[in-house]
Amino acid sequence: MLTTLLENKVRGGKWHTLYDKVMSRENLYFSAMKVVGKKGAAGVDRQTIEDFSEQRWPELDRLKQELKDESYRPLPVRRVEIPKPGSNEKRALGIPTVRDRAIQTALVHVLEPVFDHTFHQRSFGFRRGRGCHDALRCVEQLLADGYVYVVDADLKGYFDTIPKDRLLQLVKQKVSDSAVLRLIEKYLKQEIMSELKTWTPESGVPQGAVLSPMLSNVYLNPLDHLMAEKGFQMVRYADDCALGNVPTR
């Protein structure tokens, strides 16, 4: 039903008018309140959740105007190193500014329904109403069905290695609203700041960005469908995959 409703509202399988939904006052407000509710640290501008919340209406008016005239520019993502659970290693964590997190959330609210219904049923990571326990139940069912030969794969550094140009081409297969595409490109070109060093990665999506998990699913979605077409039973949760082929019975 959802697929039918969505397809009835697009021309040629692409969405043409989305930007006004992204910058609507209602969407910006609910997106900002979602960010405030999750708390989190300040970005490179040092604006805290509390500071933003106290000035929410002037901030929202400013965000809406910047989106309207397309003068909005995301600030660099603050990168910090945090310990990996159960390991002596550390992993990089990106912290966008509160304002950037609010706009990215507004963008996800609009883009998620466009893409999510195209995702494979055995894709479980970063999707509303799905989680790791659902992925585990799917794997358990496949094992019960006789798929006992399993390959467990993990894509190393996945977020940091996604080709930006190919990712954008996949987005353009469903979205033709040029203002939305320009906004996504701004995030793909977002700088990283670590201590006093700033740089723009040649590949990847920003770690810690609200938009990145959904974009990561967009990029791997063709693989999910291809593996299914080839007869493989692949269960994927983000960049972790369990892959089975022919059942033993």
PDB file of C-alpha atoms in Angstrom:
ATOM      1  CA  MET A   1       0.000   0.000   0.000  1.00  0.00           C
ATOM      2  CA  LEU A   2       2.778   2.463   0.951  1.00  0.00           C
ATOM      3  CA  THR A   3       4.641   1.728  -2.260  1.00  0.00           C
ATOM      4  CA  THR A   4       1.514   2.382  -4.328  1.00  0.00           C
ATOM      5  CA  LEU A   5       0.782   5.658  -2.554  1.00  0.00           C
ATOM      6  CA  LEU A   6       4.328   6.878  -3.056  1.00  0.00           C
ATOM      7  CA  GLU A   7       4.493   5.904  -6.721  1.00  0.00           C
ATOM      8  CA  ASN A   8       1.193   7.667  -7.401  1.00  0.00           C
ATOM      9  CA  LYS A   9       2.718  10.956  -6.255  1.00  0.00           C
ATOM     10  CA  VAL A  10       5.853  10.933  -8.418  1.00  0.00           C
ATOM     11  CA  ARG A  11       6.558  11.394 -12.101  1.00  0.00           C
ATOM     12  CA  GLY A  12       8.821   8.897 -13.791  1.00  0.00           C
ATOM     13  CA  GLY A  13       9.629   7.222 -10.492  1.00  0.00           C
ATOM     14  CA  LYS A  14      11.323  10.371  -9.126  1.00  0.00           C
ATOM     15  CA  TRP A  15      10.323  12.942  -6.533  1.00  0.00           C
ATOM     16  CA  HIS A  16      10.384  16.488  -7.904  1.00  0.00           C
ATOM     17  CA  THR A  17       9.077  18.674  -5.049  1.00  0.00           C
ATOM     18  CA  LEU A  18      10.569  17.926  -1.642  1.00  0.00           C
ATOM     19  CA  TYR A  19      12.519  20.988  -0.547  1.00  0.00           C
ATOM     20  CA  ASP A  20       9.466  22.864   0.718  1.00  0.00           C
ATOM     21  CA  LYS A  21       8.704  19.887   2.989  1.00  0.00           C
ATOM     22  CA  VAL A  22      12.257  19.897   4.345  1.00  0.00           C
ATOM     23  CA  MET A  23      12.148  23.574   5.328  1.00  0.00           C
ATOM     24  CA  SER A  24       8.549  23.709   6.536  1.00  0.00           C
ATOM     25  CA  ARG A  25       8.267  25.284   9.972  1.00  0.00           C
ATOM     26  CA  GLU A  26       6.522  22.198  11.361  1.00  0.00           C
ATOM     27  CA  ASN A  27       9.226  19.832  10.138  1.00  0.00           C
ATOM     28  CA  LEU A  28      12.032  22.061  11.392  1.00  0.00           C
ATOM     29  CA  TYR A  29      10.358  22.391  14.792  1.00  0.00           C
ATOM     30  CA  PHE A  30       9.781  18.667  15.332  1.00  0.00           C
ATOM     31  CA  SER A  31      13.252  17.876  13.996  1.00  0.00           C
ATOM     32  CA  ALA A  32      14.867  20.365  16.354  1.00  0.00           C
ATOM     33  CA  MET A  33      12.905  19.036  19.324  1.00  0.00           C
ATOM     34  CA  LYS A  34      13.988  15.498  18.457  1.00  0.00           C
ATOM     35  CA  VAL A  35      17.611  16.641  18.485  1.00  0.00           C
ATOM     36  CA  VAL A  36      17.089  18.462  21.778  1.00  0.00           C
ATOM     37  CA  GLY A  37      15.504  15.346  23.274  1.00  0.00           C
ATOM     38  CA  LYS A  38      18.537  13.237  22.372  1.00  0.00           C
ATOM     39  CA  LYS A  39      20.818  15.783  24.064  1.00  0.00           C
ATOM     40  CA  GLY A  40      24.386  15.192  22.883  1.00  0.00           C
ATOM     41  CA  ALA A  41      27.520  17.312  22.828  1.00  0.00           C
ATOM     42  CA  ALA A  42      28.181  20.667  21.199  1.00  0.00           C
ATOM     43  CA  GLY A  43      29.821  20.912  17.792  1.00  0.00           C
ATOM     44  CA  VAL A  44      32.604  23.178  16.569  1.00  0.00           C
ATOM     45  CA  ASP A  45      30.510  26.298  17.239  1.00  0.00           C
ATOM     46  CA  ARG A  46      30.277  25.328  20.943  1.00  0.00           C
ATOM     47  CA  GLN A  47      26.499  25.805  20.917  1.00  0.00           C
ATOM     48  CA  THR A  48      24.979  23.416  23.452  1.00  0.00           C
ATOM     49  CA  ILE A  49      21.579  21.760  23.330  1.00  0.00           C
ATOM     50  CA  GLU A  50      20.497  24.058  26.166  1.00  0.00           C
ATOM     51  CA  ASP A  51      21.639  27.175  24.284  1.00  0.00           C
ATOM     52  CA  PHE A  52      19.767  26.113  21.150  1.00  0.00           C
ATOM     53  CA  SER A  53      16.626  25.204  23.085  1.00  0.00           C
ATOM     54  CA  GLU A  54      16.509  28.568  24.855  1.00  0.00           C
ATOM     55  CA  GLN A  55      16.689  30.356  21.502  1.00  0.00           C
ATOM     56  CA  ARG A  56      14.656  27.822  19.546  1.00  0.00           C
ATOM     57  CA  TRP A  57      12.289  30.231  17.770  1.00  0.00           C
ATOM     58  CA  PRO A  58      14.937  32.695  16.546  1.00  0.00           C
ATOM     59  CA  GLU A  59      17.126  29.718  15.609  1.00  0.00           C
ATOM     60  CA  LEU A  60      14.316  28.056  13.634  1.00  0.00           C
ATOM     61  CA  ASP A  61      13.487  31.315  11.860  1.00  0.00           C
ATOM     62  CA  ARG A  62      17.141  31.692  10.897  1.00  0.00           C
ATOM     63  CA  LEU A  63      17.408  28.091   9.698  1.00  0.00           C
ATOM     64  CA  LYS A  64      14.266  28.426   7.616  1.00  0.00           C
ATOM     65  CA  GLN A  65      15.519  31.630   5.978  1.00  0.00           C
ATOM     66  CA  GLU A  66      18.948  30.152   5.272  1.00  0.00           C
ATOM     67  CA  LEU A  67      17.312  27.122   3.674  1.00  0.00           C
ATOM     68  CA  LYS A  68      14.942  29.317   1.686  1.00  0.00           C
ATOM     69  CA  ASP A  69      17.690  31.402   0.111  1.00  0.00           C
ATOM     70  CA  GLU A  70      20.114  28.430   0.089  1.00  0.00           C
ATOM     71  CA  SER A  71      22.726  30.360   2.067  1.00  0.00           C
ATOM     72  CA  TYR A  72      22.889  27.576   4.675  1.00  0.00           C
ATOM     73  CA  ARG A  73      26.308  25.944   4.980  1.00  0.00           C
ATOM     74  CA  PRO A  74      26.997  23.088   7.411  1.00  0.00           C
ATOM     75  CA  LEU A  75      29.933  23.690   9.719  1.00  0.00           C
ATOM     76  CA  PRO A  76      32.766  21.152  10.059  1.00  0.00           C
ATOM     77  CA  VAL A  77      32.083  17.979  12.031  1.00  0.00           C
ATOM     78  CA  ARG A  78      34.042  17.866  15.297  1.00  0.00           C
ATOM     79  CA  ARG A  79      35.889  14.538  15.467  1.00  0.00           C
ATOM     80  CA  VAL A  80      36.869  12.929  18.741  1.00  0.00           C
ATOM     81  CA  GLU A  81      38.383   9.536  19.548  1.00  0.00           C
ATOM     82  CA  ILE A  82      36.465   7.239  21.897  1.00  0.00           C
ATOM     83  CA  PRO A  83      37.392   3.750  23.205  1.00  0.00           C
ATOM     84  CA  LYS A  84      36.005   0.727  21.370  1.00  0.00           C
ATOM     85  CA  PRO A  85      33.992  -1.519  23.722  1.00  0.00           C
ATOM     86  CA  GLY A  86      36.022  -4.596  24.707  1.00  0.00           C
ATOM     87  CA  SER A  87      39.145  -3.342  22.956  1.00  0.00           C
ATOM     88  CA  ASN A  88      42.188  -1.162  23.520  1.00  0.00           C
ATOM     89  CA  GLU A  89      41.562   0.484  20.168  1.00  0.00           C
ATOM     90  CA  LYS A  90      39.727   3.753  19.605  1.00  0.00           C
ATOM     91  CA  ARG A  91      37.201   4.751  16.996  1.00  0.00           C
ATOM     92  CA  ALA A  92      36.412   8.142  15.523  1.00  0.00           C
ATOM     93  CA  LEU A  93      33.144   9.811  16.509  1.00  0.00           C
ATOM     94  CA  GLY A  94      31.823  12.807  14.587  1.00  0.00           C
ATOM     95  CA  ILE A  95      29.831  15.528  16.325  1.00  0.00           C
ATOM     96  CA  PRO A  96      27.975  17.933  14.000  1.00  0.00           C
ATOM     97  CA  THR A  97      26.625  21.201  15.365  1.00  0.00           C
ATOM     98  CA  VAL A  98      23.141  21.229  16.879  1.00  0.00           C
ATOM     99  CA  ARG A  99      21.864  23.334  13.953  1.00  0.00           C
ATOM    100  CA  ASP A 100      23.265  20.850  11.442  1.00  0.00           C
ATOM    101  CA  ARG A 101      21.717  17.930  13.308  1.00  0.00           C
ATOM    102  CA  ALA A 102      18.326  19.679  13.234  1.00  0.00           C
ATOM    103  CA  ILE A 103      18.408  20.253   9.471  1.00  0.00           C
ATOM    104  CA  GLN A 104      19.669  16.752   8.763  1.00  0.00           C
ATOM    105  CA  THR A 105      16.820  15.332  10.844  1.00  0.00           C
ATOM    106  CA  ALA A 106      14.358  17.420   8.821  1.00  0.00           C
ATOM    107  CA  LEU A 107      15.934  16.053   5.644  1.00  0.00           C
ATOM    108  CA  VAL A 108      15.680  12.454   6.895  1.00  0.00           C
ATOM    109  CA  HIS A 109      11.983  12.967   7.755  1.00  0.00           C
ATOM    110  CA  VAL A 110      11.343  13.760   4.082  1.00  0.00           C
ATOM    111  CA  LEU A 111      13.725  11.312   2.397  1.00  0.00           C
ATOM    112  CA  GLU A 112      13.163   8.252   4.583  1.00  0.00           C
ATOM    113  CA  PRO A 113       9.680   7.448   3.155  1.00  0.00           C
ATOM    114  CA  VAL A 114      11.043   7.906  -0.380  1.00  0.00           C
ATOM    115  CA  PHE A 115      13.782   5.304   0.037  1.00  0.00           C
ATOM    116  CA  ASP A 116      12.777   2.977   2.849  1.00  0.00           C
ATOM    117  CA  HIS A 117      10.061   1.145   0.910  1.00  0.00           C
ATOM    118  CA  THR A 118      12.686   0.274  -1.743  1.00  0.00           C
ATOM    119  CA  PHE A 119      15.020  -1.373   0.785  1.00  0.00           C
ATOM    120  CA  HIS A 120      15.230  -5.160   0.899  1.00  0.00           C
ATOM    121  CA  GLN A 121      13.206  -6.954   3.563  1.00  0.00           C
ATOM    122  CA  ARG A 122      16.386  -8.499   5.018  1.00  0.00           C
ATOM    123  CA  SER A 123      18.032  -5.113   5.589  1.00  0.00           C
ATOM    124  CA  PHE A 124      17.627  -4.249   9.272  1.00  0.00           C
ATOM    125  CA  GLY A 125      20.093  -1.524  10.239  1.00  0.00           C
ATOM    126  CA  PHE A 126      19.072   2.130  10.711  1.00  0.00           C
ATOM    127  CA  ARG A 127      15.452   1.503   9.765  1.00  0.00           C
ATOM    128  CA  ARG A 128      12.364   2.561  11.635  1.00  0.00           C
ATOM    129  CA  GLY A 129      10.687  -0.361  13.429  1.00  0.00           C
ATOM    130  CA  ARG A 130      13.626  -2.702  12.805  1.00  0.00           C
ATOM    131  CA  GLY A 131      16.626  -3.605  14.916  1.00  0.00           C
ATOM    132  CA  CYS A 132      19.404  -6.086  15.596  1.00  0.00           C
ATOM    133  CA  HIS A 133      17.035  -8.532  17.307  1.00  0.00           C
ATOM    134  CA  ASP A 134      14.935  -8.702  14.141  1.00  0.00           C
ATOM    135  CA  ALA A 135      18.090  -9.479  12.142  1.00  0.00           C
ATOM    136  CA  LEU A 136      19.039 -12.222  14.613  1.00  0.00           C
ATOM    137  CA  ARG A 137      15.572 -13.780  14.383  1.00  0.00           C
ATOM    138  CA  CYS A 138      15.882 -13.800  10.589  1.00  0.00           C
ATOM    139  CA  VAL A 139      19.273 -15.549  10.819  1.00  0.00           C
ATOM    140  CA  GLU A 140      17.870 -18.074  13.294  1.00  0.00           C
ATOM    141  CA  GLN A 141      15.002 -18.854  10.925  1.00  0.00           C
ATOM    142  CA  LEU A 142      17.398 -19.408   8.030  1.00  0.00           C
ATOM    143  CA  LEU A 143      19.460 -21.749  10.206  1.00  0.00           C
ATOM    144  CA  ALA A 144      16.278 -23.633  11.115  1.00  0.00           C
ATOM    145  CA  ASP A 145      15.473 -23.882   7.391  1.00  0.00           C
ATOM    146  CA  GLY A 146      18.789 -25.631   6.784  1.00  0.00           C
ATOM    147  CA  TYR A 147      21.081 -22.803   5.748  1.00  0.00           C
ATOM    148  CA  VAL A 148      23.975 -23.990   7.907  1.00  0.00           C
ATOM    149  CA  TYR A 149      26.835 -22.821   5.669  1.00  0.00           C
ATOM    150  CA  VAL A 150      27.166 -19.163   6.541  1.00  0.00           C
ATOM    151  CA  VAL A 151      29.630 -16.411   5.674  1.00  0.00           C
ATOM    152  CA  ASP A 152      29.816 -13.614   8.227  1.00  0.00           C
ATOM    153  CA  ALA A 153      31.178 -10.377   6.717  1.00  0.00           C
ATOM    154  CA  ASP A 154      31.909  -6.927   8.088  1.00  0.00           C
ATOM    155  CA  LEU A 155      32.726  -4.014   5.795  1.00  0.00           C
ATOM    156  CA  LYS A 156      35.723  -2.322   7.385  1.00  0.00           C
ATOM    157  CA  GLY A 157      35.523   1.467   7.588  1.00  0.00           C
ATOM    158  CA  TYR A 158      32.294   1.417   5.587  1.00  0.00           C
ATOM    159  CA  PHE A 159      31.061   4.944   6.307  1.00  0.00           C
ATOM    160  CA  ASP A 160      34.484   6.391   5.491  1.00  0.00           C
ATOM    161  CA  THR A 161      34.843   4.590   2.146  1.00  0.00           C
ATOM    162  CA  ILE A 162      31.501   5.115   0.381  1.00  0.00           C
ATOM    163  CA  PRO A 163      32.191   6.761  -3.021  1.00  0.00           C
ATOM    164  CA  LYS A 164      30.384  10.110  -2.912  1.00  0.00           C
ATOM    165  CA  ASP A 165      29.703  10.367  -6.649  1.00  0.00           C
ATOM    166  CA  ARG A 166      28.184   6.900  -6.908  1.00  0.00           C
ATOM    167  CA  LEU A 167      26.115   7.472  -3.781  1.00  0.00           C
ATOM    168  CA  LEU A 168      24.731  10.699  -5.218  1.00  0.00           C
ATOM    169  CA  GLN A 169      23.828   8.928  -8.454  1.00  0.00           C
ATOM    170  CA  LEU A 170      21.792   6.398  -6.463  1.00  0.00           C
ATOM    171  CA  VAL A 171      19.993   9.231  -4.656  1.00  0.00           C
ATOM    172  CA  LYS A 172      19.220  10.853  -8.008  1.00  0.00           C
ATOM    173  CA  GLN A 173      17.438   7.692  -9.138  1.00  0.00           C
ATOM    174  CA  LYS A 174      14.618   8.629  -6.760  1.00  0.00           C
ATOM    175  CA  VAL A 175      15.075  12.358  -6.146  1.00  0.00           C
ATOM    176  CA  SER A 176      15.220  15.042  -8.821  1.00  0.00           C
ATOM    177  CA  ASP A 177      14.532  18.068  -6.604  1.00  0.00           C
ATOM    178  CA  SER A 178      17.696  20.073  -7.316  1.00  0.00           C
ATOM    179  CA  ALA A 179      17.578  22.040  -4.049  1.00  0.00           C
ATOM    180  CA  VAL A 180      17.435  18.821  -2.012  1.00  0.00           C
ATOM    181  CA  LEU A 181      20.310  17.352  -4.029  1.00  0.00           C
ATOM    182  CA  ARG A 182      22.398  20.474  -3.452  1.00  0.00           C
ATOM    183  CA  LEU A 183      21.698  20.230   0.283  1.00  0.00           C
ATOM    184  CA  ILE A 184      22.811  16.588   0.350  1.00  0.00           C
ATOM    185  CA  GLU A 185      25.957  17.520  -1.580  1.00  0.00           C
ATOM    186  CA  LYS A 186      26.778  20.130   1.054  1.00  0.00           C
ATOM    187  CA  TYR A 187      26.807  17.392   3.674  1.00  0.00           C
ATOM    188  CA  LEU A 188      28.897  15.086   1.495  1.00  0.00           C
ATOM    189  CA  LYS A 189      31.444  17.912   1.185  1.00  0.00           C
ATOM    190  CA  GLN A 190      31.350  18.704   4.900  1.00  0.00           C
ATOM    191  CA  GLU A 191      34.732  19.278   6.494  1.00  0.00           C
ATOM    192  CA  ILE A 192      36.139  17.359   9.459  1.00  0.00           C
ATOM    193  CA  MET A 193      37.836  19.144  12.357  1.00  0.00           C
ATOM    194  CA  SER A 194      40.111  17.300  14.771  1.00  0.00           C
ATOM    195  CA  GLU A 195      41.907  19.498  17.286  1.00  0.00           C
ATOM    196  CA  LEU A 196      43.389  22.265  15.092  1.00  0.00           C
ATOM    197  CA  LYS A 197      43.354  20.325  11.810  1.00  0.00           C
ATOM    198  CA  THR A 198      40.547  20.647   9.234  1.00  0.00           C
ATOM    199  CA  TRP A 199      40.135  18.639   6.035  1.00  0.00           C
ATOM    200  CA  THR A 200      37.526  17.421   3.546  1.00  0.00           C
ATOM    201  CA  PRO A 201      37.487  13.623   3.032  1.00  0.00           C
ATOM    202  CA  GLU A 202      37.601  12.470  -0.591  1.00  0.00           C
ATOM    203  CA  SER A 203      35.166   9.624   0.121  1.00  0.00           C
ATOM    204  CA  GLY A 204      32.666   8.556   2.724  1.00  0.00           C
ATOM    205  CA  VAL A 205      29.730  10.061   4.567  1.00  0.00           C
ATOM    206  CA  PRO A 206      30.270  12.075   7.764  1.00  0.00           C
ATOM    207  CA  GLN A 207      30.528   9.929  10.902  1.00  0.00           C
ATOM    208  CA  GLY A 208      27.930  10.953  13.471  1.00  0.00           C
ATOM    209  CA  ALA A 209      25.749  12.752  10.941  1.00  0.00           C
ATOM    210  CA  VAL A 210      22.004  12.106  11.243  1.00  0.00           C
ATOM    211  CA  LEU A 211      21.738  11.670   7.471  1.00  0.00           C
ATOM    212  CA  SER A 212      24.614   9.206   7.063  1.00  0.00           C
ATOM    213  CA  PRO A 213      22.904   5.980   8.254  1.00  0.00           C
ATOM    214  CA  MET A 214      20.092   6.354   5.724  1.00  0.00           C
ATOM    215  CA  LEU A 215      22.549   7.182   2.930  1.00  0.00           C
ATOM    216  CA  SER A 216      24.602   4.111   3.862  1.00  0.00           C
ATOM    217  CA  ASN A 217      21.515   1.957   3.296  1.00  0.00           C
ATOM    218  CA  VAL A 218      20.858   3.668  -0.041  1.00  0.00           C
ATOM    219  CA  TYR A 219      24.356   2.717  -1.201  1.00  0.00           C
ATOM    220  CA  LEU A 220      24.147  -0.975  -0.199  1.00  0.00           C
ATOM    221  CA  ASN A 221      20.534  -1.473  -1.293  1.00  0.00           C
ATOM    222  CA  PRO A 222      21.466  -2.583  -4.849  1.00  0.00           C
ATOM    223  CA  LEU A 223      23.787  -5.216  -3.336  1.00  0.00           C
ATOM    224  CA  ASP A 224      20.977  -6.524  -1.114  1.00  0.00           C
ATOM    225  CA  HIS A 225      18.699  -7.013  -4.114  1.00  0.00           C
ATOM    226  CA  LEU A 226      21.458  -8.429  -6.329  1.00  0.00           C
ATOM    227  CA  MET A 227      22.387 -11.075  -3.762  1.00  0.00           C
ATOM    228  CA  ALA A 228      18.726 -12.081  -3.459  1.00  0.00           C
ATOM    229  CA  GLU A 229      18.427 -12.337  -7.254  1.00  0.00           C
ATOM    230  CA  LYS A 230      21.488 -14.615  -7.298  1.00  0.00           C
ATOM    231  CA  GLY A 231      19.824 -16.936  -4.796  1.00  0.00           C
ATOM    232  CA  PHE A 232      21.785 -15.927  -1.700  1.00  0.00           C
ATOM    233  CA  GLN A 233      20.034 -15.391   1.618  1.00  0.00           C
ATOM    234  CA  MET A 234      21.818 -12.313   2.923  1.00  0.00           C
ATOM    235  CA  VAL A 235      20.808 -10.671   6.190  1.00  0.00           C
ATOM    236  CA  ARG A 236      22.356  -7.245   6.638  1.00  0.00           C
ATOM    237  CA  TYR A 237      22.516  -4.966   9.634  1.00  0.00           C
ATOM    238  CA  ALA A 238      24.323  -1.782   8.594  1.00  0.00           C
ATOM    239  CA  ASP A 239      27.775  -2.976   7.448  1.00  0.00           C
ATOM    240  CA  ASP A 240      27.513  -6.455   9.014  1.00  0.00           C
ATOM    241  CA  CYS A 241      26.259  -9.272   6.770  1.00  0.00           C
ATOM    242  CA  ALA A 242      25.379 -12.925   7.283  1.00  0.00           C
ATOM    243  CA  LEU A 243      25.249 -14.797   3.982  1.00  0.00           C
ATOM    244  CA  GLY A 244      23.860 -18.264   3.265  1.00  0.00           C
ATOM    245  CA  ASN A 245      23.423 -20.159   0.016  1.00  0.00           C
ATOM    246  CA  VAL A 246      21.949 -23.627  -0.525  1.00  0.00           C
ATOM    247  CA  PRO A 247      20.163 -25.262   2.428  1.00  0.00           C
ATOM    248  CA  THR A 248      21.340 -28.719   3.496  1.00  0.00           C
ATOM    249  CA  ARG A 249      17.849 -30.155   3.399  1.00  0.00           C
TER     250      ARG A 249
END
